[in-house]
Structures are given as structure tokens and as C-alpha cells.
Amino acid sequence: MSSDRGRFAKLWREIEPIANAKGYDLNIKEHIEGHGHSVDEYFWLPDKSGMAIPATKDGRHYYIRSMGKDTEEHKCILRLLQDISFEPATAIPIDIFEGPRDRVFMVMHQLAPHWLVPWHTIEDHSMSVAYFMRIVTRMLQNIARLHAAGVAHLDIRPHNVMLDNDGLPVFIDLGVSIVVGDEPNLPLCTTPCPGTRLVPCTTQFGFHAPQRVAEQPFDGRADDVFGVGVFLERCFFATPSQKALLKEILTEFERLLTMMREEDESLRIKAGYAYDQRVKMVIDRPDLLNDEATSRMPF
């Protein structure tokens, strides 16, 4: 076992008695000490999040994620818990407990990876139009609810989109998220710049807005909207058959994606926040569900 892996396992062993007392059995041996994910003690620095590891309780499967107490991620989680809805935008913890080294541990249900995580799409495979519209609806609702709670995700990409028990998308991994709170219009920047809030750099440029990629001041909410737009485009508007079908039956979807990827941040935010109108425009199409020729769409 590598020295990094050994230190990482030792840190989890420190909180194992606390988790056990709450009924959780941590899978440290297989997931960390065995041949699981690569590990790095970077994740246990005070202002960083830790890798989530599997756990079981009463035969049910969970993940337990480590984060620094009072870090931005911890504050985002607490903010979202205060604004919880019956259809939450993110994976909501079912239990939170504190441990040594000023760490907080979040327990959440084990979610399934989104089946559209690969950027490619497969010709001649199809899904129901009804399910497609539900996914678009939920993604737009997720982003609006997240921002309404005063949180900017800042890392929306396929691997941070999981499926809940209903097969609908939720966001995960708030490791670089921030609470925008009472200053939603304060620009963010990945480099020091007067009048902005400094945020960490990231390498996920494919899903970031032009302003962020260029290391210019940017609006975190507008960056989130851009990321969701790119996600939807790569999932549902990539192959020739998708483009042909969507142009024919859902021209609104094409317009929506264009708005979500606007250069102008204010226009982009309006596109993301107007989900109630946009969603109605997309889902209020009963003719699609009754027409056998268009009851399914390629993905």
C-alpha cells in the first residue's frame, strides 16, 4: 500500500468509531487500502473536500463525504438544507456529523451515474420524448433552485450529474461551489482582480463560459447556466438524427440552448431563470406523446 494511501486510510480510521456508533460500516479496506480510487492527502487540507467512500447501514448503501468544517462547501450544504424542496437540486445529506481535525462528514444515498455521462451519443438508440422532456425540465429547475438558495455550483459537467431514485438528474460535488448569498452580482475571477471574489482555478474548461476561460471577471450563476446548456447540447443535440428530429418537433429546445450559451451573461441568466416559461414551452406538447413517429427520440 502506498504511503499516501496508508495515510489516507489512517485518517478515515480515525472517524470510523464515530461512524460505527451511528450504525455506518465504512468500506475503508476495499475502497482505500485495496485497489480502489487513487488517493492524495491534498483532500484532507483544511479548506479542501475529501473523497467520498462507500458505507452501509441496515443493508442500505450510502456514501460518506469528508469536508472541512465551515469551508465554503460546508456552508453551501447548510444553505441548501435551509431551502430544501421536495425535488432538491443536489444530493441532499441524510446525516451530518463532525469528526477530528475540524472535519464534517456528510452521509448521502448512493446514487447512480448519469447514463449520458459519455460525451458521445449512439445512433439508432432512442428514449421516450416524455423522459427527454422530464430531464430538460429537471435540469432547468435544478439550476434555478440552486441559485434561489444563494449557491453557485461552478463545476457543472457530466460527471457531477447523477440520477436520483426516479431516474432524474441531480447535481453532486460542491467542492468548488460558493455561497453568493446577498451579493449575487459580485463578479468572480480565477485570478486576483480588484472588485472581484477570487475562486479556485479549474481544468473543466469545456463546460465553462468564455469569460471564465479567459480568466476575466464572470458571474457564477451565468457560468452555471452555460454549463447546463453545454451538457444538454452534448446529450441531446449532437448526432445528425437528434438535430433533425429536434429541429422538426422541438425548435424551442434549440432556441433555449442558444440562449443558455449567450456571450452576454445577463441574457444567459435570464434564460436559466425563466425555466418556468421555457419548461412549459417544452413540455406542453401532448401531440408529441400521441404521435408514434415522434414518441421516441435518438440519443
Short mmCIF file of C-alpha atoms in Angstrom, two decimals:
data_model
loop_
_atom_site.label_atom_id
_atom_site.label_comp_id
_atom_site.label_asym_id
_atom_site.label_seq_id
_atom_site.Cartn_x
_atom_site.Cartn_y
_atom_site.Cartn_z
CA MET A 1 0.00 0.00 0.00
CA SER A 2 1.44 3.38 -0.99
CA SER A 3 2.38 5.85 1.74
CA ASP A 4 -0.29 8.31 0.53
CA ARG A 5 -2.91 5.56 0.54
CA GLY A 6 -1.82 4.49 4.01
CA ARG A 7 -2.08 8.00 5.45
CA PHE A 8 -5.44 8.49 3.80
CA ALA A 9 -6.76 5.23 5.24
CA LYS A 10 -5.46 6.18 8.69
CA LEU A 11 -7.39 9.46 8.56
CA TRP A 12 -10.61 7.58 7.76
CA ARG A 13 -9.86 5.08 10.52
CA GLU A 14 -9.90 7.99 12.97
CA ILE A 15 -13.56 8.66 12.31
CA GLU A 16 -14.57 5.01 11.93
CA PRO A 17 -15.64 4.66 15.60
CA ILE A 18 -17.86 7.72 15.26
CA ALA A 19 -19.46 6.35 12.11
CA ASN A 20 -19.85 2.89 13.64
CA ALA A 21 -21.61 4.40 16.67
CA LYS A 22 -24.15 5.87 14.25
CA GLY A 23 -24.59 2.50 12.58
CA TYR A 24 -22.46 3.05 9.44
CA ASP A 25 -19.94 0.44 8.32
CA LEU A 26 -17.19 2.17 6.29
CA ASN A 27 -15.68 0.29 3.37
CA ILE A 28 -12.14 1.51 4.06
CA LYS A 29 -10.29 -1.75 3.46
CA GLU A 30 -11.58 -2.37 -0.06
CA HIS A 31 -12.04 1.18 -1.26
CA ILE A 32 -8.84 2.76 0.05
CA GLU A 33 -6.47 0.12 1.36
CA GLY A 34 -7.20 -2.22 -1.54
CA HIS A 35 -7.28 -1.34 -5.21
CA GLY A 36 -9.90 1.38 -5.21
CA HIS A 37 -9.53 5.01 -6.21
CA SER A 38 -6.19 6.76 -6.14
CA VAL A 39 -5.87 8.97 -3.10
CA ASP A 40 -3.99 12.09 -2.13
CA GLU A 41 -3.64 13.77 1.23
CA TYR A 42 -4.47 17.01 -0.62
CA PHE A 43 -8.09 16.14 0.06
CA TRP A 44 -7.57 16.49 3.81
CA LEU A 45 -6.19 20.01 3.82
CA PRO A 46 -8.39 22.28 5.96
CA ASP A 47 -10.06 24.06 3.04
CA LYS A 48 -10.45 21.00 0.79
CA SER A 49 -13.06 18.30 0.42
CA GLY A 50 -12.31 14.64 0.80
CA MET A 51 -13.19 11.72 -1.39
CA ALA A 52 -16.50 10.05 -0.62
CA ILE A 53 -16.22 6.42 0.42
CA PRO A 54 -18.94 3.74 0.42
CA ALA A 55 -20.72 2.78 3.62
CA THR A 56 -23.61 0.52 4.58
CA LYS A 57 -26.26 0.68 7.28
CA ASP A 58 -29.10 -1.79 7.80
CA GLY A 59 -28.41 -3.29 4.40
CA ARG A 60 -28.63 0.05 2.57
CA HIS A 61 -25.79 1.62 0.62
CA TYR A 62 -24.51 5.15 1.22
CA TYR A 63 -21.55 7.41 0.52
CA ILE A 64 -19.87 9.43 3.24
CA ARG A 65 -18.04 12.56 2.10
CA SER A 66 -15.44 14.43 4.12
CA MET A 67 -15.15 18.21 4.10
CA GLY A 68 -13.55 20.89 6.23
CA LYS A 69 -15.79 22.41 8.87
CA ASP A 70 -17.04 25.90 7.96
CA THR A 71 -15.50 25.66 4.50
CA GLU A 72 -17.39 27.07 1.54
CA GLU A 73 -18.67 23.60 0.64
CA HIS A 74 -19.98 23.07 4.16
CA LYS A 75 -21.72 26.46 4.04
CA CYS A 76 -23.27 25.61 0.67
CA ILE A 77 -24.67 22.35 2.05
CA LEU A 78 -26.17 24.12 5.06
CA ARG A 79 -27.63 26.83 2.82
CA LEU A 80 -29.30 24.22 0.60
CA LEU A 81 -30.66 22.35 3.62
CA GLN A 82 -32.38 25.56 4.73
CA ASP A 83 -34.02 25.88 1.33
CA ILE A 84 -34.86 22.20 0.80
CA SER A 85 -37.65 21.37 -1.63
CA PHE A 86 -39.41 18.10 -2.35
CA GLU A 87 -37.35 17.91 -5.55
CA PRO A 88 -33.88 19.07 -4.44
CA ALA A 89 -31.33 20.25 -6.97
CA THR A 90 -28.45 18.38 -5.34
CA ALA A 91 -27.82 15.17 -3.47
CA ILE A 92 -29.04 16.16 -0.01
CA PRO A 93 -27.34 14.58 3.02
CA ILE A 94 -29.45 12.38 5.25
CA ASP A 95 -27.00 12.76 8.13
CA ILE A 96 -24.11 15.09 9.03
CA PHE A 97 -21.66 14.54 11.87
CA GLU A 98 -18.39 16.05 13.00
CA GLY A 99 -15.05 14.33 13.46
CA PRO A 100 -11.45 15.09 14.34
CA ARG A 101 -9.22 17.59 12.52
CA ASP A 102 -12.15 20.03 12.14
CA ARG A 103 -13.81 17.79 9.58
CA VAL A 104 -17.50 17.35 8.81
CA PHE A 105 -18.88 14.15 7.30
CA MET A 106 -21.93 14.10 5.07
CA VAL A 107 -23.92 10.89 4.54
CA MET A 108 -25.94 10.61 1.35
CA HIS A 109 -27.74 7.88 -0.52
CA GLN A 110 -25.74 6.04 -3.13
CA LEU A 111 -26.76 7.48 -6.49
CA ALA A 112 -26.35 6.04 -9.95
CA PRO A 113 -24.03 7.70 -12.50
CA HIS A 114 -25.91 9.52 -15.23
CA TRP A 115 -26.20 7.20 -18.20
CA LEU A 116 -25.36 10.10 -20.53
CA VAL A 117 -22.02 10.88 -18.88
CA PRO A 118 -20.06 9.95 -22.07
CA TRP A 119 -19.97 12.92 -24.40
CA HIS A 120 -20.78 10.75 -27.41
CA THR A 121 -24.28 9.69 -28.36
CA ILE A 122 -25.31 6.49 -30.09
CA GLU A 123 -27.20 6.49 -33.36
CA ASP A 124 -30.27 4.26 -33.59
CA HIS A 125 -30.72 4.19 -29.80
CA SER A 126 -33.78 6.01 -28.53
CA MET A 127 -35.57 7.25 -25.45
CA SER A 128 -39.12 8.42 -24.94
CA VAL A 129 -39.80 12.05 -25.68
CA ALA A 130 -41.65 12.22 -22.35
CA TYR A 131 -38.50 11.21 -20.46
CA PHE A 132 -36.39 13.62 -22.50
CA MET A 133 -38.70 16.48 -21.56
CA ARG A 134 -38.61 15.47 -17.90
CA ILE A 135 -34.80 15.56 -17.92
CA VAL A 136 -34.70 19.00 -19.53
CA THR A 137 -37.31 20.21 -17.07
CA ARG A 138 -35.41 18.92 -14.05
CA MET A 139 -32.06 20.32 -15.19
CA LEU A 140 -33.55 23.79 -15.56
CA GLN A 141 -35.36 23.51 -12.24
CA ASN A 142 -32.15 22.33 -10.56
CA ILE A 143 -30.19 25.37 -11.66
CA ALA A 144 -32.97 27.78 -10.67
CA ARG A 145 -33.39 26.19 -7.23
CA LEU A 146 -29.66 26.15 -6.63
CA HIS A 147 -29.33 29.85 -7.37
CA ALA A 148 -32.50 30.72 -5.47
CA ALA A 149 -30.84 29.22 -2.39
CA GLY A 150 -27.87 31.54 -2.92
CA VAL A 151 -25.41 28.92 -4.17
CA ALA A 152 -23.34 28.88 -7.37
CA HIS A 153 -22.15 25.37 -8.28
CA LEU A 154 -19.22 26.37 -10.56
CA ASP A 155 -18.44 22.78 -11.64
CA ILE A 156 -21.37 21.54 -13.69
CA ARG A 157 -20.24 18.76 -16.03
CA PRO A 158 -21.41 15.22 -16.85
CA HIS A 159 -19.51 13.52 -14.02
CA ASN A 160 -21.21 15.82 -11.50
CA VAL A 161 -24.70 14.92 -12.67
CA MET A 162 -26.17 11.83 -11.01
CA LEU A 163 -29.57 10.17 -11.10
CA ASP A 164 -31.98 10.00 -8.18
CA ASN A 165 -34.33 7.11 -7.47
CA ASP A 166 -36.74 8.40 -10.10
CA GLY A 167 -34.05 8.43 -12.78
CA LEU A 168 -33.93 12.22 -12.85
CA PRO A 169 -30.74 14.32 -12.64
CA VAL A 170 -29.32 15.95 -9.52
CA PHE A 171 -26.04 17.82 -9.09
CA ILE A 172 -23.27 16.50 -6.85
CA ASP A 173 -19.83 17.66 -5.70
CA LEU A 174 -19.97 21.15 -4.23
CA GLY A 175 -16.20 21.13 -3.72
CA VAL A 176 -15.65 24.40 -5.62
CA SER A 177 -19.15 25.84 -5.05
CA ILE A 178 -19.66 29.12 -3.24
CA VAL A 179 -22.40 30.91 -1.36
CA VAL A 180 -23.23 34.04 -3.33
CA GLY A 181 -25.79 34.99 -0.71
CA ASP A 182 -26.59 38.69 -0.56
CA GLU A 183 -24.03 39.57 -3.24
CA PRO A 184 -25.20 37.58 -6.26
CA ASN A 185 -23.90 40.22 -8.66
CA LEU A 186 -20.36 40.34 -7.23
CA PRO A 187 -18.07 39.19 -10.08
CA LEU A 188 -15.89 36.16 -9.57
CA CYS A 189 -12.44 35.64 -11.03
CA THR A 190 -9.84 32.86 -11.05
CA THR A 191 -7.03 35.42 -10.87
CA PRO A 192 -6.67 38.34 -8.42
CA CYS A 193 -8.67 41.27 -9.77
CA PRO A 194 -9.94 44.38 -7.91
CA GLY A 195 -13.65 44.33 -7.15
CA THR A 196 -14.00 40.56 -7.62
CA ARG A 197 -14.12 37.48 -5.43
CA LEU A 198 -11.25 35.06 -6.02
CA VAL A 199 -12.29 31.46 -6.77
CA PRO A 200 -10.08 28.43 -7.46
CA CYS A 201 -8.94 27.65 -10.97
CA THR A 202 -10.29 24.53 -12.60
CA THR A 203 -9.43 22.49 -15.67
CA GLN A 204 -13.02 21.79 -16.76
CA PHE A 205 -12.96 24.42 -19.47
CA GLY A 206 -15.30 22.56 -21.83
CA PHE A 207 -18.25 23.44 -19.61
CA HIS A 208 -17.21 26.94 -18.55
CA ALA A 209 -18.34 30.22 -20.04
CA PRO A 210 -15.96 32.28 -22.21
CA GLN A 211 -15.36 34.90 -19.50
CA ARG A 212 -14.18 32.29 -17.03
CA VAL A 213 -11.97 30.50 -19.57
CA ALA A 214 -10.32 33.83 -20.42
CA GLU A 215 -9.63 34.45 -16.69
CA GLN A 216 -11.87 37.51 -16.79
CA PRO A 217 -14.43 38.51 -14.12
CA PHE A 218 -17.56 36.40 -14.51
CA ASP A 219 -20.94 35.78 -12.94
CA GLY A 220 -21.06 32.37 -11.23
CA ARG A 221 -24.76 31.93 -11.95
CA ALA A 222 -24.24 32.65 -15.65
CA ASP A 223 -21.36 30.17 -15.70
CA ASP A 224 -23.66 27.50 -14.24
CA VAL A 225 -26.31 28.19 -16.87
CA PHE A 226 -23.67 27.87 -19.58
CA GLY A 227 -22.55 24.50 -18.17
CA VAL A 228 -26.10 23.14 -18.13
CA GLY A 229 -26.60 24.34 -21.71
CA VAL A 230 -23.47 22.54 -22.88
CA PHE A 231 -24.49 19.39 -21.02
CA LEU A 232 -27.92 19.34 -22.67
CA GLU A 233 -26.45 20.10 -26.07
CA ARG A 234 -23.92 17.27 -25.91
CA CYS A 235 -26.53 14.82 -24.67
CA PHE A 236 -29.44 15.69 -26.91
CA PHE A 237 -28.29 17.83 -29.81
CA ALA A 238 -25.14 16.11 -31.07
CA THR A 239 -25.93 13.50 -33.72
CA PRO A 240 -27.48 14.23 -37.14
CA SER A 241 -30.64 12.32 -36.23
CA GLN A 242 -31.03 14.26 -32.99
CA LYS A 243 -30.61 17.59 -34.76
CA ALA A 244 -33.08 16.62 -37.47
CA LEU A 245 -35.73 15.46 -35.01
CA LEU A 246 -35.36 18.31 -32.56
CA LYS A 247 -35.49 20.95 -35.29
CA GLU A 248 -38.68 19.35 -36.55
CA ILE A 249 -40.56 18.87 -33.28
CA LEU A 250 -38.82 20.97 -30.64
CA THR A 251 -37.48 24.15 -32.16
CA GLU A 252 -37.93 25.68 -28.70
CA PHE A 253 -35.15 23.45 -27.40
CA GLU A 254 -32.68 24.72 -29.97
CA ARG A 255 -33.54 28.32 -29.07
CA LEU A 256 -33.22 27.53 -25.37
CA LEU A 257 -29.71 26.10 -25.81
CA THR A 258 -28.67 29.12 -27.83
CA MET A 259 -29.86 31.44 -25.06
CA MET A 260 -28.10 29.42 -22.35
CA ARG A 261 -24.79 29.79 -24.20
CA GLU A 262 -25.12 33.50 -25.00
CA GLU A 263 -21.97 35.62 -24.79
CA ASP A 264 -23.90 38.22 -22.77
CA GLU A 265 -24.08 36.97 -19.18
CA SER A 266 -27.30 38.81 -18.33
CA LEU A 267 -29.10 37.16 -21.24
CA ARG A 268 -27.73 33.79 -20.16
CA ILE A 269 -29.00 34.22 -16.61
CA LYS A 270 -32.45 35.19 -17.83
CA ALA A 271 -32.53 32.03 -19.95
CA GLY A 272 -31.68 29.86 -16.95
CA TYR A 273 -34.07 31.56 -14.55
CA ALA A 274 -37.03 31.66 -16.89
CA TYR A 275 -37.30 27.89 -16.58
CA ASP A 276 -40.99 28.05 -15.66
CA GLN A 277 -41.84 29.59 -19.03
CA ARG A 278 -39.25 27.64 -21.01
CA VAL A 279 -40.22 24.33 -19.46
CA LYS A 280 -43.88 24.90 -20.22
CA MET A 281 -42.89 25.62 -23.80
CA VAL A 282 -41.07 22.31 -23.99
CA ILE A 283 -43.40 20.01 -22.06
CA ASP A 284 -46.75 21.39 -23.18
CA ARG A 285 -46.68 19.29 -26.32
CA PRO A 286 -49.14 16.38 -25.87
CA ASP A 287 -49.08 15.86 -29.64
CA LEU A 288 -45.53 14.50 -29.30
CA LEU A 289 -46.64 11.81 -26.91
CA ASN A 290 -49.54 10.68 -29.11
CA ASP A 291 -47.67 10.60 -32.42
CA GLU A 292 -46.00 7.20 -32.85
CA ALA A 293 -43.49 8.66 -35.30
CA THR A 294 -42.13 11.07 -32.71
CA SER A 295 -42.86 9.27 -29.46
CA ARG A 296 -39.20 8.38 -29.16
CA MET A 297 -36.08 10.39 -29.87
CA PRO A 298 -32.50 9.26 -30.58
CA PHE A 299 -29.72 9.68 -28.03
#
